[in-house]
Amino acid sequence: MTLTVEPLTTWSDADVADVTALVRLLGHHADDASMRSRLERLTPEAGHRTWVVRDDDGRAVAVAGAQVTWTYAADEPTAQLLLLVVDPSARRLGTGSLLLGTFETWAAEQGAHQLSAVSAAATDSAHRFYQRRGYHEAGVRYTRLF
């Protein structure tokens, strides 16, 4: 498989279905309609970027999404990797590293001096992935649903 990253700003039905399936791999509940609605909010105009890697048949087998935010602690923006998931068929090929590198390049272009990655608390393999690439734990994020 040839690995190339493609930024996406418009979403075909096939793209939405592929991303929905990838997000479900993380244990999140999603259907195509809700995913399309989410993706259409996460626009470059809102500070977001989304990238996919396709297999040789054109199916998205990996997706990453990020945003730039401003914080109270710094004068430069922070880039946050909000999503990175690779289909099992595309793992161990450098797919995740390629997407992470794309995110890092984009973040630098946005003027970000700090990068953060969101990773589920129970995903040890993802934690090791980020740690091997120079990321470290930087506190705890608390979440409350209501």
C-alpha atoms as a PDB file:
ATOM      1  CA  MET A   1       0.000   0.000   0.000  1.00  0.00           C
ATOM      2  CA  THR A   2       1.277   3.432  -0.930  1.00  0.00           C
ATOM      3  CA  LEU A   3       0.883   5.780   2.006  1.00  0.00           C
ATOM      4  CA  THR A   4      -0.167   9.300   1.192  1.00  0.00           C
ATOM      5  CA  VAL A   5      -2.009  11.753   3.396  1.00  0.00           C
ATOM      6  CA  GLU A   6      -4.904  13.683   1.934  1.00  0.00           C
ATOM      7  CA  PRO A   7      -6.449  16.703   3.659  1.00  0.00           C
ATOM      8  CA  LEU A   8     -10.225  16.704   3.485  1.00  0.00           C
ATOM      9  CA  THR A   9     -12.613  19.626   3.634  1.00  0.00           C
ATOM     10  CA  THR A  10     -15.519  18.129   1.682  1.00  0.00           C
ATOM     11  CA  TRP A  11     -16.969  14.738   2.443  1.00  0.00           C
ATOM     12  CA  SER A  12     -18.275  12.138   0.010  1.00  0.00           C
ATOM     13  CA  ASP A  13     -20.697   9.530   1.332  1.00  0.00           C
ATOM     14  CA  ALA A  14     -17.895   6.944   1.140  1.00  0.00           C
ATOM     15  CA  ASP A  15     -15.544   9.202   3.150  1.00  0.00           C
ATOM     16  CA  VAL A  16     -18.175   9.673   5.847  1.00  0.00           C
ATOM     17  CA  ALA A  17     -18.824   5.924   6.037  1.00  0.00           C
ATOM     18  CA  ASP A  18     -15.097   5.165   6.260  1.00  0.00           C
ATOM     19  CA  VAL A  19     -14.482   7.747   8.996  1.00  0.00           C
ATOM     20  CA  THR A  20     -17.541   6.524  10.899  1.00  0.00           C
ATOM     21  CA  ALA A  21     -16.160   2.983  10.848  1.00  0.00           C
ATOM     22  CA  LEU A  22     -12.748   4.207  12.008  1.00  0.00           C
ATOM     23  CA  VAL A  23     -14.204   6.230  14.877  1.00  0.00           C
ATOM     24  CA  ARG A  24     -16.194   3.160  15.955  1.00  0.00           C
ATOM     25  CA  LEU A  25     -12.886   1.292  16.286  1.00  0.00           C
ATOM     26  CA  LEU A  26     -12.184   3.609  19.225  1.00  0.00           C
ATOM     27  CA  GLY A  27     -15.435   2.528  20.887  1.00  0.00           C
ATOM     28  CA  HIS A  28     -17.385   5.679  20.065  1.00  0.00           C
ATOM     29  CA  HIS A  29     -20.987   5.492  18.937  1.00  0.00           C
ATOM     30  CA  ALA A  30     -21.589   7.107  15.562  1.00  0.00           C
ATOM     31  CA  ASP A  31     -23.720   6.718  12.505  1.00  0.00           C
ATOM     32  CA  ASP A  32     -23.121   8.241   9.100  1.00  0.00           C
ATOM     33  CA  ALA A  33     -25.589  11.111   9.592  1.00  0.00           C
ATOM     34  CA  SER A  34     -24.140  12.214  12.932  1.00  0.00           C
ATOM     35  CA  MET A  35     -20.585  11.839  11.628  1.00  0.00           C
ATOM     36  CA  ARG A  36     -21.336  13.985   8.577  1.00  0.00           C
ATOM     37  CA  SER A  37     -22.768  16.664  10.853  1.00  0.00           C
ATOM     38  CA  ARG A  38     -19.665  16.554  13.050  1.00  0.00           C
ATOM     39  CA  LEU A  39     -17.261  16.655  10.129  1.00  0.00           C
ATOM     40  CA  GLU A  40     -19.042  19.603   8.560  1.00  0.00           C
ATOM     41  CA  ARG A  41     -18.532  21.606  11.793  1.00  0.00           C
ATOM     42  CA  LEU A  42     -14.818  20.802  11.995  1.00  0.00           C
ATOM     43  CA  THR A  43     -13.766  23.179   9.242  1.00  0.00           C
ATOM     44  CA  PRO A  44     -10.541  25.038   8.494  1.00  0.00           C
ATOM     45  CA  GLU A  45     -12.468  28.254   9.177  1.00  0.00           C
ATOM     46  CA  ALA A  46     -13.117  26.973  12.709  1.00  0.00           C
ATOM     47  CA  GLY A  47      -9.422  26.133  13.197  1.00  0.00           C
ATOM     48  CA  HIS A  48      -9.664  22.419  12.392  1.00  0.00           C
ATOM     49  CA  ARG A  49      -8.004  20.101   9.887  1.00  0.00           C
ATOM     50  CA  THR A  50      -8.813  16.515   8.977  1.00  0.00           C
ATOM     51  CA  TRP A  51      -6.567  14.140   7.048  1.00  0.00           C
ATOM     52  CA  VAL A  52      -7.069  10.621   5.742  1.00  0.00           C
ATOM     53  CA  VAL A  53      -4.839   7.898   4.373  1.00  0.00           C
ATOM     54  CA  ARG A  54      -6.430   5.755   1.672  1.00  0.00           C
ATOM     55  CA  ASP A  55      -5.696   2.193   0.670  1.00  0.00           C
ATOM     56  CA  ASP A  56      -5.084   1.195  -2.931  1.00  0.00           C
ATOM     57  CA  ASP A  57      -8.857   0.907  -3.480  1.00  0.00           C
ATOM     58  CA  GLY A  58      -9.462   4.489  -2.325  1.00  0.00           C
ATOM     59  CA  ARG A  59     -10.975   3.553   1.041  1.00  0.00           C
ATOM     60  CA  ALA A  60      -9.940   5.734   3.999  1.00  0.00           C
ATOM     61  CA  VAL A  61      -8.011   3.397   6.310  1.00  0.00           C
ATOM     62  CA  ALA A  62      -6.780   6.047   8.722  1.00  0.00           C
ATOM     63  CA  VAL A  63      -7.941   9.457   9.873  1.00  0.00           C
ATOM     64  CA  ALA A  64      -6.509  12.242  11.980  1.00  0.00           C
ATOM     65  CA  GLY A  65      -8.112  15.457  13.083  1.00  0.00           C
ATOM     66  CA  ALA A  66      -6.700  18.498  14.830  1.00  0.00           C
ATOM     67  CA  GLN A  67      -7.431  22.012  15.963  1.00  0.00           C
ATOM     68  CA  VAL A  68      -5.532  25.119  16.908  1.00  0.00           C
ATOM     69  CA  THR A  69      -6.492  26.762  20.171  1.00  0.00           C
ATOM     70  CA  TRP A  70      -5.310  29.726  22.154  1.00  0.00           C
ATOM     71  CA  THR A  71      -4.666  29.305  25.847  1.00  0.00           C
ATOM     72  CA  TYR A  72      -4.249  31.539  28.870  1.00  0.00           C
ATOM     73  CA  ALA A  73      -0.750  30.195  29.479  1.00  0.00           C
ATOM     74  CA  ALA A  74       1.013  31.130  26.227  1.00  0.00           C
ATOM     75  CA  ASP A  75       1.208  33.775  23.542  1.00  0.00           C
ATOM     76  CA  GLU A  76       1.407  31.183  20.778  1.00  0.00           C
ATOM     77  CA  PRO A  77      -1.385  28.799  19.810  1.00  0.00           C
ATOM     78  CA  THR A  78      -1.464  25.182  20.889  1.00  0.00           C
ATOM     79  CA  ALA A  79      -2.209  22.497  18.323  1.00  0.00           C
ATOM     80  CA  GLN A  80      -4.284  19.597  19.563  1.00  0.00           C
ATOM     81  CA  LEU A  81      -4.487  16.242  17.845  1.00  0.00           C
ATOM     82  CA  LEU A  82      -8.076  15.291  18.600  1.00  0.00           C
ATOM     83  CA  LEU A  83      -8.296  12.060  16.631  1.00  0.00           C
ATOM     84  CA  LEU A  84      -5.888   9.538  15.183  1.00  0.00           C
ATOM     85  CA  VAL A  85      -7.099   6.071  14.316  1.00  0.00           C
ATOM     86  CA  VAL A  86      -5.710   3.493  11.908  1.00  0.00           C
ATOM     87  CA  ASP A  87      -7.621   0.483  10.604  1.00  0.00           C
ATOM     88  CA  PRO A  88      -5.964  -2.815  11.605  1.00  0.00           C
ATOM     89  CA  SER A  89      -5.223  -3.509   7.916  1.00  0.00           C
ATOM     90  CA  ALA A  90      -2.994  -0.407   7.775  1.00  0.00           C
ATOM     91  CA  ARG A  91      -1.198  -0.728  11.106  1.00  0.00           C
ATOM     92  CA  ARG A  92       2.535  -1.383  11.431  1.00  0.00           C
ATOM     93  CA  LEU A  93       3.130   0.276   8.044  1.00  0.00           C
ATOM     94  CA  GLY A  94       4.008   3.737   9.332  1.00  0.00           C
ATOM     95  CA  THR A  95       0.477   5.030   8.793  1.00  0.00           C
ATOM     96  CA  GLY A  96       0.072   6.530  12.256  1.00  0.00           C
ATOM     97  CA  SER A  97       3.540   8.076  12.141  1.00  0.00           C
ATOM     98  CA  LEU A  98       2.798   9.604   8.751  1.00  0.00           C
ATOM     99  CA  LEU A  99      -0.391  11.192  10.075  1.00  0.00           C
ATOM    100  CA  LEU A 100       1.334  12.397  13.229  1.00  0.00           C
ATOM    101  CA  GLY A 101       4.092  13.975  11.131  1.00  0.00           C
ATOM    102  CA  THR A 102       1.481  15.677   8.968  1.00  0.00           C
ATOM    103  CA  PHE A 103      -0.171  17.069  12.096  1.00  0.00           C
ATOM    104  CA  GLU A 104       3.164  18.318  13.439  1.00  0.00           C
ATOM    105  CA  THR A 105       4.053  20.050  10.164  1.00  0.00           C
ATOM    106  CA  TRP A 106       0.624  21.702  10.019  1.00  0.00           C
ATOM    107  CA  ALA A 107       0.926  22.763  13.675  1.00  0.00           C
ATOM    108  CA  ALA A 108       4.272  24.443  13.006  1.00  0.00           C
ATOM    109  CA  GLU A 109       2.752  26.251  10.011  1.00  0.00           C
ATOM    110  CA  GLN A 110       0.049  27.582  12.369  1.00  0.00           C
ATOM    111  CA  GLY A 111       2.691  28.970  14.720  1.00  0.00           C
ATOM    112  CA  ALA A 112       2.065  26.424  17.463  1.00  0.00           C
ATOM    113  CA  HIS A 113       4.889  25.891  19.924  1.00  0.00           C
ATOM    114  CA  GLN A 114       3.056  23.269  21.956  1.00  0.00           C
ATOM    115  CA  LEU A 115       1.415  20.123  20.658  1.00  0.00           C
ATOM    116  CA  SER A 116      -0.976  17.896  22.519  1.00  0.00           C
ATOM    117  CA  ALA A 117      -2.612  14.613  21.650  1.00  0.00           C
ATOM    118  CA  VAL A 118      -5.826  13.237  23.088  1.00  0.00           C
ATOM    119  CA  SER A 119      -5.631   9.533  23.872  1.00  0.00           C
ATOM    120  CA  ALA A 120      -8.167   7.333  25.633  1.00  0.00           C
ATOM    121  CA  ALA A 121      -7.214   6.396  29.174  1.00  0.00           C
ATOM    122  CA  ALA A 122      -7.384   2.654  28.465  1.00  0.00           C
ATOM    123  CA  THR A 123      -5.363   2.648  25.236  1.00  0.00           C
ATOM    124  CA  ASP A 124      -1.886   1.503  26.257  1.00  0.00           C
ATOM    125  CA  SER A 125      -0.710   0.930  22.683  1.00  0.00           C
ATOM    126  CA  ALA A 126      -1.650   4.500  21.746  1.00  0.00           C
ATOM    127  CA  HIS A 127       0.150   5.832  24.817  1.00  0.00           C
ATOM    128  CA  ARG A 128       3.309   3.965  23.807  1.00  0.00           C
ATOM    129  CA  PHE A 129       2.938   5.270  20.232  1.00  0.00           C
ATOM    130  CA  TYR A 130       2.963   8.889  21.406  1.00  0.00           C
ATOM    131  CA  GLN A 131       5.675   8.371  24.008  1.00  0.00           C
ATOM    132  CA  ARG A 132       8.040   6.860  21.412  1.00  0.00           C
ATOM    133  CA  ARG A 133       7.583  10.048  19.395  1.00  0.00           C
ATOM    134  CA  GLY A 134       8.506  12.436  22.188  1.00  0.00           C
ATOM    135  CA  TYR A 135       5.097  13.148  23.712  1.00  0.00           C
ATOM    136  CA  HIS A 136       4.677  12.876  27.474  1.00  0.00           C
ATOM    137  CA  GLU A 137       1.822  12.928  29.934  1.00  0.00           C
ATOM    138  CA  ALA A 138       1.011  16.492  30.879  1.00  0.00           C
ATOM    139  CA  GLY A 139      -1.617  16.313  33.555  1.00  0.00           C
ATOM    140  CA  VAL A 140      -5.014  14.766  33.743  1.00  0.00           C
ATOM    141  CA  ARG A 141      -8.127  15.808  31.889  1.00  0.00           C
ATOM    142  CA  TYR A 142     -11.374  15.466  33.783  1.00  0.00           C
ATOM    143  CA  THR A 143     -14.670  14.989  32.011  1.00  0.00           C
ATOM    144  CA  ARG A 144     -18.220  15.233  33.273  1.00  0.00           C
ATOM    145  CA  LEU A 145     -21.232  14.237  31.221  1.00  0.00           C
ATOM    146  CA  PHE A 146     -24.558  15.908  31.861  1.00  0.00           C
END
